Amino acid sequence: MQKVAIFGSTGSVGRQALAVVDEHPQEFSVAVLAAGASVDALVEQARRYRPQHVVVGDTAALGALQDALAGSGILLHSGAQGLAECAALPDVDCVVAAITGIRGLPVSVSAVQAGKRLALANKESMVAAGPLLRAAAAKSGSEIIPVDSEHAAIFQCLMAGSREEVRRIILTASGGPFRTRRADTFASITVAEALRHPTWSMGPKISIDSATMMNKALEIVEARHLFDMEADKIAVVVHPQSVVHSMVEFQDGAVIAQMSAPDMRLPLQYAMSWPRRLQSSTPGFHVSIFQSLTFEEPDVQRFPSLLLGLDAARRGGTAGAVLNAANEVAVERFVRGEINFLSVFEHVGRVLARHQCVAADSVQTVLDADCWAREEMLRC
Ligand code: MG
């Protein structure tokens, strides 16, 4: 029985991780549930799953949590320290890191340092602090298994050959809601339009990132660090159906792809059960799902975000942290109506160009680069 800690349990990925637990009560039990501030949803989950520990990130919400769960015997924690500590508890085997944004970094670091299996859905951790996480994992014996569907696919495809035999990694991208939209109308894109994703059902931050293709830019950096692959061996192809989750091309020309209906429960379950494959209700091969798979070159003129991702991946070090932080601020400002869609690319590009990259060798260095980028965004 794997004892699972779910960080970001009330969000979209966290709820799907609980759905995996529901499907496999013999395989997984919930040891920790953690959320940012959604106390009502967290309390409901705690009553249902009876974890040993519940954490709320927002310290001000601890009182409400204590009132609601009084007498339950569940240990309650709060704040950044509570989150980090609960990722390292002896009771925990596998940490599902599904907090959105750089706020998820301390949980990932803590889990890896404690030697836990890290089912990594918080891509920002790997983008901003990949070298640090990999070094910590090598030291502790922690396994970092990607949950991001593209990286979960690559993780599986890489088993078809040795690292030296890989010619390139090909990340697939749905292209988002504006794949075919004319460039001269980009400036007038509304928040509501950007929130509508064609194939995946996701939270607001990642929906906007998909619309700008900044999600793919971050995923280039994520792949660079996660698989220790040179930036120039990472390519992106647009594949609107989101059935081929990514591919690895080997030096003999063989292209290995991982395919399945778009459903986050599959990569989540695989990360939690690896190296085993468990039963699941994911449909597998159906002509109706697989009959039309199309691919197109990405348009970097309309989506310069991809070039920013490649640039950050080539530069390495703190460039990933800066790309991520600048983008988080840009998304917030776009959602508040303060900047238009095109300004997301312009502002992030400007801040990334100004950044003096250093090695991302400590959490503090990464957080400093993150802070610098956020302050720099105010000057855009
Ligand atoms: Mg993805």
Coordinates of C-alpha atoms and ligand atoms in Angstrom, one line a residue:
M1 CA 0.0 0.0 0.0
Q2 CA 1.5 3.3 -1.1
K3 CA 0.8 6.2 1.4
V4 CA 0.2 9.2 -0.7
A5 CA 0.4 12.9 0.2
I6 CA -1.5 15.2 -2.2
F7 CA -0.5 18.8 -2.3
G8 CA -3.0 21.0 -4.1
S9 CA -5.7 18.4 -3.4
T10 CA -8.7 20.7 -4.0
G11 CA -7.4 21.8 -7.5
S12 CA -8.0 20.1 -10.8
V13 CA -5.0 17.7 -10.7
G14 CA -5.4 17.0 -7.0
R15 CA -9.0 16.0 -7.4
Q16 CA -8.0 13.6 -10.2
A17 CA -5.2 12.1 -8.0
L18 CA -8.0 11.4 -5.5
A19 CA -10.0 9.8 -8.3
V20 CA -7.0 7.5 -8.9
V21 CA -7.1 6.6 -5.1
D22 CA -10.8 5.9 -5.4
E23 CA -10.2 3.5 -8.3
H24 CA -7.5 1.6 -6.4
P25 CA -8.3 1.5 -2.7
Q26 CA -6.0 -1.6 -2.3
E27 CA -3.0 0.2 -3.7
F28 CA -3.2 3.7 -2.3
S29 CA -4.1 5.4 1.0
V30 CA -4.2 9.1 1.6
A31 CA -1.7 10.2 4.4
V32 CA -1.8 14.0 3.8
L33 CA -4.1 16.4 2.1
A34 CA -3.0 19.9 1.5
A35 CA -4.5 23.0 -0.1
G36 CA -3.9 26.7 -0.4
A37 CA -7.0 28.3 1.1
S38 CA -10.0 26.3 0.0
V39 CA -11.0 25.2 3.5
D40 CA -14.5 24.0 2.8
A41 CA -13.4 21.7 0.0
L42 CA -10.4 20.5 2.1
V43 CA -12.6 19.7 5.1
E44 CA -15.0 17.7 2.9
Q45 CA -12.0 15.7 1.5
A46 CA -10.5 15.2 5.0
R47 CA -13.9 13.8 6.2
R48 CA -14.0 11.4 3.3
Y49 CA -10.4 10.2 3.1
R50 CA -9.4 10.4 6.8
P51 CA -5.7 11.3 6.3
Q52 CA -3.4 11.5 9.3
H53 CA -2.5 15.1 8.3
V54 CA -4.2 18.1 6.7
V55 CA -2.4 21.3 5.8
V56 CA -3.7 24.6 4.7
G57 CA -1.2 26.9 3.1
D58 CA -2.9 30.1 4.2
T59 CA -2.1 30.4 7.9
A60 CA -5.1 32.7 8.4
A61 CA -7.4 29.8 7.4
L62 CA -6.1 27.4 10.1
G63 CA -8.7 28.5 12.7
A64 CA -11.6 27.6 10.3
L65 CA -9.9 24.2 9.6
Q66 CA -9.5 23.5 13.4
D67 CA -13.2 24.4 14.0
A68 CA -14.4 22.1 11.3
L69 CA -12.2 19.1 12.0
A70 CA -12.2 19.4 15.9
G71 CA -12.3 15.9 17.5
S72 CA -11.4 14.1 14.2
G73 CA -8.0 13.1 15.4
I74 CA -6.4 14.5 12.2
L75 CA -3.3 16.5 12.8
L76 CA -3.6 20.0 11.4
H77 CA -0.8 22.2 10.0
S78 CA -0.5 25.5 8.1
G79 CA 1.8 27.8 6.2
A80 CA 4.8 27.2 4.0
Q81 CA 6.6 25.4 6.8
G82 CA 3.7 23.1 7.4
L83 CA 3.5 22.2 3.7
A84 CA 7.3 21.5 3.5
E85 CA 7.3 19.4 6.7
C86 CA 4.3 17.2 5.7
A87 CA 6.0 16.4 2.4
A88 CA 8.9 14.8 4.4
L89 CA 6.8 12.8 7.0
P90 CA 7.9 9.2 7.6
D91 CA 4.2 8.2 7.0
V92 CA 4.5 9.3 3.3
D93 CA 5.8 7.2 0.4
C94 CA 4.7 9.3 -2.6
V95 CA 4.2 13.0 -2.8
V96 CA 1.8 14.3 -5.5
A97 CA 3.0 17.8 -6.1
A98 CA 0.0 19.5 -7.7
I99 CA 0.2 23.0 -6.2
T100 CA 0.3 25.6 -9.0
G101 CA 3.2 28.0 -9.5
I102 CA 6.5 28.6 -7.8
R103 CA 4.7 28.3 -4.4
G104 CA 5.0 24.5 -5.0
L105 CA 8.8 24.5 -5.0
P106 CA 9.4 24.0 -1.2
V107 CA 7.1 21.0 -1.2
S108 CA 9.0 19.4 -4.2
V109 CA 12.4 20.1 -2.6
S110 CA 11.4 18.8 0.8
A111 CA 9.9 15.6 -0.7
V112 CA 13.0 14.9 -2.8
Q113 CA 15.4 15.6 0.0
A114 CA 13.5 13.2 2.2
G115 CA 13.8 10.5 -0.5
K116 CA 10.1 10.3 -1.4
R117 CA 8.7 9.4 -4.7
L118 CA 7.8 12.7 -6.3
A119 CA 4.8 12.5 -8.7
L120 CA 5.5 15.9 -10.2
A121 CA 2.6 17.9 -11.6
N122 CA 4.0 21.2 -10.4
K123 CA 6.1 21.8 -13.5
E124 CA 7.3 25.2 -12.1
S125 CA 9.5 23.3 -9.6
M126 CA 11.4 21.6 -12.4
V127 CA 11.5 24.7 -14.7
A128 CA 12.9 27.0 -11.9
A129 CA 15.0 24.5 -9.9
G130 CA 15.6 21.5 -12.1
P131 CA 19.3 21.0 -11.5
L132 CA 18.8 21.4 -7.8
L133 CA 16.0 18.8 -7.7
R134 CA 18.0 16.4 -9.7
A135 CA 21.1 16.7 -7.5
A136 CA 19.0 16.3 -4.4
A137 CA 17.3 13.2 -5.9
A138 CA 20.6 11.6 -6.8
K139 CA 21.7 12.1 -3.2
S140 CA 18.5 10.9 -1.4
G141 CA 17.5 8.2 -3.9
S142 CA 14.2 9.9 -4.5
E143 CA 12.4 9.1 -7.8
I144 CA 11.0 12.0 -9.7
I145 CA 8.2 10.8 -12.0
P146 CA 6.6 13.4 -14.2
V147 CA 2.8 13.9 -14.2
D148 CA 2.8 16.6 -16.9
S149 CA 1.3 14.5 -19.8
E150 CA 4.0 15.3 -22.3
H151 CA 6.8 14.5 -19.9
A152 CA 5.0 11.4 -18.6
A153 CA 4.9 10.3 -22.3
I154 CA 8.6 11.0 -22.9
F155 CA 9.5 9.2 -19.6
Q156 CA 7.8 6.1 -21.1
C157 CA 9.1 6.5 -24.7
L158 CA 12.7 6.8 -23.4
M159 CA 12.5 3.2 -22.2
A160 CA 12.7 2.1 -25.9
G161 CA 16.4 2.9 -26.2
S162 CA 19.5 4.2 -24.4
R163 CA 20.1 7.9 -23.7
E164 CA 23.0 8.0 -26.2
E165 CA 20.6 6.7 -28.9
V166 CA 18.1 9.6 -28.6
R167 CA 18.2 12.0 -31.5
R168 CA 15.5 14.3 -30.2
I169 CA 12.5 14.7 -27.9
I170 CA 9.4 15.9 -29.6
L171 CA 6.9 17.7 -27.3
T172 CA 3.4 17.8 -28.7
A173 CA 1.3 20.9 -28.2
S174 CA -2.5 21.2 -28.7
G175 CA -1.9 24.7 -30.0
G176 CA -4.5 26.0 -27.6
P177 CA -7.7 27.9 -28.5
F178 CA -5.9 30.4 -30.9
R179 CA -4.1 27.8 -33.1
T180 CA -5.9 29.1 -36.2
R181 CA -6.6 32.7 -35.1
R182 CA -5.2 35.5 -37.2
A183 CA -2.2 37.2 -35.8
D184 CA -3.7 40.7 -36.3
T185 CA -6.5 39.9 -33.9
F186 CA -4.3 38.7 -31.1
A187 CA -4.3 42.1 -29.3
S188 CA -8.0 42.0 -28.8
I189 CA -8.2 38.4 -27.3
T190 CA -10.3 38.5 -24.2
V191 CA -9.7 36.6 -20.9
A192 CA -12.9 34.5 -21.4
E193 CA -11.6 33.5 -24.9
A194 CA -8.2 32.5 -23.5
L195 CA -9.8 30.4 -20.7
R196 CA -11.5 28.1 -23.2
H197 CA -9.3 25.1 -23.9
P198 CA -10.2 22.8 -26.7
T199 CA -9.1 19.4 -25.3
W200 CA -8.0 19.6 -21.6
S201 CA -10.0 20.7 -18.6
M202 CA -7.6 22.7 -16.4
G203 CA -7.3 25.5 -13.9
P204 CA -7.2 29.1 -15.0
K205 CA -3.4 29.7 -14.9
I206 CA -2.6 26.7 -17.1
S207 CA -5.5 27.5 -19.5
I208 CA -4.0 31.0 -20.2
D209 CA -0.6 29.4 -20.5
S210 CA -2.0 27.0 -23.1
A211 CA -3.5 30.0 -25.0
T212 CA -0.2 31.8 -25.1
M213 CA 1.7 28.5 -25.6
M214 CA 3.8 29.7 -22.7
N215 CA 2.9 26.3 -21.2
K216 CA 4.9 24.7 -24.0
A217 CA 7.8 27.1 -23.4
L218 CA 7.9 26.1 -19.8
E219 CA 7.7 22.4 -20.8
I220 CA 10.7 22.8 -23.0
V221 CA 12.7 23.9 -20.0
E222 CA 11.0 21.2 -17.9
A223 CA 12.1 18.6 -20.4
R224 CA 15.6 20.0 -20.5
H225 CA 16.1 19.6 -16.8
L226 CA 14.0 16.5 -16.1
F227 CA 15.7 14.4 -18.8
D228 CA 19.0 16.2 -18.7
M229 CA 18.7 16.8 -22.5
E230 CA 20.4 19.5 -24.5
A231 CA 17.9 22.3 -25.5
D232 CA 18.7 21.8 -29.2
K233 CA 17.5 18.2 -28.9
I234 CA 14.0 19.3 -27.9
A235 CA 11.4 20.1 -30.6
V236 CA 7.8 21.1 -30.5
V237 CA 5.1 20.0 -32.9
V238 CA 1.4 21.1 -32.8
H239 CA -1.0 18.2 -32.5
P240 CA -4.5 19.5 -31.9
Q241 CA -6.1 16.2 -30.8
S242 CA -3.9 15.8 -27.8
V243 CA -3.8 12.0 -28.2
V244 CA -0.1 11.6 -29.0
H245 CA 1.3 13.0 -25.7
S246 CA 4.8 13.3 -26.9
M247 CA 7.5 11.3 -28.9
V248 CA 11.1 10.4 -28.8
E249 CA 13.0 10.0 -32.0
F250 CA 16.0 7.7 -31.9
Q251 CA 19.1 7.9 -34.0
D252 CA 18.0 5.1 -36.3
G253 CA 14.9 7.1 -37.2
A254 CA 12.5 5.1 -35.1
V255 CA 9.9 7.4 -33.5
I256 CA 8.2 6.1 -30.3
A257 CA 5.0 7.8 -29.2
Q258 CA 2.8 7.4 -26.2
M259 CA -0.9 7.7 -27.0
S260 CA -4.1 7.7 -25.1
A261 CA -7.2 9.7 -24.7
P262 CA -6.5 13.0 -23.0
D263 CA -7.1 12.2 -19.3
M264 CA -4.7 13.4 -16.5
R265 CA -5.6 10.4 -14.4
L266 CA -3.4 8.2 -16.6
P267 CA -0.1 10.0 -16.0
L268 CA -1.1 10.5 -12.4
Q269 CA -1.8 6.9 -11.8
Y270 CA 1.4 5.8 -13.6
A271 CA 3.6 8.2 -11.6
M272 CA 2.0 6.8 -8.4
S273 CA 2.3 3.1 -9.3
W274 CA 5.5 3.1 -11.4
P275 CA 7.1 0.8 -12.4
R276 CA 3.8 -1.1 -12.4
R277 CA 0.9 -0.4 -14.6
L278 CA -2.5 -0.8 -12.9
Q279 CA -6.0 -1.3 -14.4
S280 CA -7.8 1.9 -15.2
S281 CA -11.0 3.1 -16.8
T282 CA -9.0 5.1 -19.5
P283 CA -10.5 3.7 -22.7
G284 CA -7.2 2.8 -24.6
F285 CA -7.4 2.4 -28.4
H286 CA -10.7 3.3 -30.0
V287 CA -10.9 4.2 -33.7
S288 CA -13.2 7.1 -32.7
I289 CA -10.4 8.7 -30.6
F290 CA -7.5 7.8 -32.9
Q291 CA -8.9 8.1 -36.4
S292 CA -7.6 11.5 -37.2
L293 CA -4.2 12.5 -35.8
T294 CA -2.7 15.6 -37.4
F295 CA 0.5 17.4 -36.9
E296 CA 1.7 20.9 -37.9
E297 CA 4.8 23.0 -37.4
P298 CA 4.4 25.5 -34.6
D299 CA 4.1 29.1 -35.7
V300 CA 6.8 31.0 -33.7
Q301 CA 5.8 34.3 -35.3
R302 CA 2.4 34.2 -33.7
F303 CA 3.6 32.3 -30.6
P304 CA 7.1 33.8 -29.8
S305 CA 6.7 32.2 -26.4
L306 CA 8.3 29.0 -27.9
L307 CA 11.5 30.9 -28.7
L308 CA 11.6 32.3 -25.1
G309 CA 11.3 28.7 -23.8
L310 CA 14.2 27.5 -26.1
D311 CA 16.3 30.5 -25.0
A312 CA 15.7 29.8 -21.3
A313 CA 16.5 26.1 -21.9
R314 CA 19.7 26.9 -23.7
R315 CA 20.8 29.4 -21.0
G316 CA 19.9 27.0 -18.1
G317 CA 20.6 28.1 -14.5
T318 CA 18.2 30.8 -13.2
A319 CA 16.7 31.5 -16.7
G320 CA 13.9 29.0 -16.1
A321 CA 13.0 30.7 -12.8
V322 CA 12.8 34.1 -14.5
L323 CA 10.8 32.8 -17.4
N324 CA 8.3 31.2 -15.0
A325 CA 8.0 34.2 -12.6
A326 CA 7.7 36.8 -15.4
N327 CA 5.0 34.7 -17.0
E328 CA 3.1 34.2 -13.7
V329 CA 3.0 38.0 -13.3
A330 CA 2.0 38.5 -16.9
V331 CA -0.8 36.0 -16.6
E332 CA -2.1 37.7 -13.5
R333 CA -2.0 41.1 -15.2
F334 CA -3.7 39.8 -18.3
V335 CA -6.5 38.2 -16.2
R336 CA -7.0 41.5 -14.4
G337 CA -7.3 43.3 -17.7
E338 CA -4.2 45.4 -17.2
I339 CA -2.3 44.2 -20.2
N340 CA -3.4 42.7 -23.5
F341 CA -2.5 39.2 -24.9
L342 CA 0.5 40.3 -27.0
S343 CA 2.0 42.1 -24.0
V344 CA 2.4 38.7 -22.3
F345 CA 5.1 37.8 -24.9
E346 CA 6.6 41.3 -25.0
H347 CA 7.0 41.7 -21.2
V348 CA 8.3 38.2 -20.5
G349 CA 10.7 38.5 -23.4
R350 CA 12.0 41.8 -22.1
V351 CA 12.6 40.6 -18.6
L352 CA 14.3 37.3 -19.7
A353 CA 16.6 39.3 -22.0
R354 CA 17.7 41.6 -19.1
H355 CA 18.4 38.7 -16.8
Q356 CA 22.0 37.8 -15.9
C357 CA 21.9 34.1 -15.5
V358 CA 23.6 32.2 -12.6
A359 CA 23.6 28.5 -11.6
A360 CA 20.4 27.5 -9.9
D361 CA 22.2 25.7 -7.1
S362 CA 20.2 26.6 -4.0
V363 CA 16.5 27.3 -3.2
Q364 CA 17.5 30.9 -2.2
T365 CA 19.2 31.6 -5.6
V366 CA 16.1 30.3 -7.4
L367 CA 13.7 32.4 -5.2
D368 CA 16.0 35.5 -5.6
A369 CA 15.8 35.1 -9.4
D370 CA 12.0 34.6 -9.1
C371 CA 11.7 37.9 -7.0
W372 CA 14.0 39.8 -9.4
A373 CA 11.8 38.8 -12.3
R374 CA 8.6 39.9 -10.5
E375 CA 10.1 43.3 -9.6
E376 CA 11.4 43.7 -13.1
M377 CA 8.0 43.0 -14.5
L378 CA 6.7 46.1 -12.7
R379 CA 9.0 48.2 -14.9
C380 CA 7.5 46.8 -18.1
Ligands
MG1 MG 1.6 19.4 -20.3

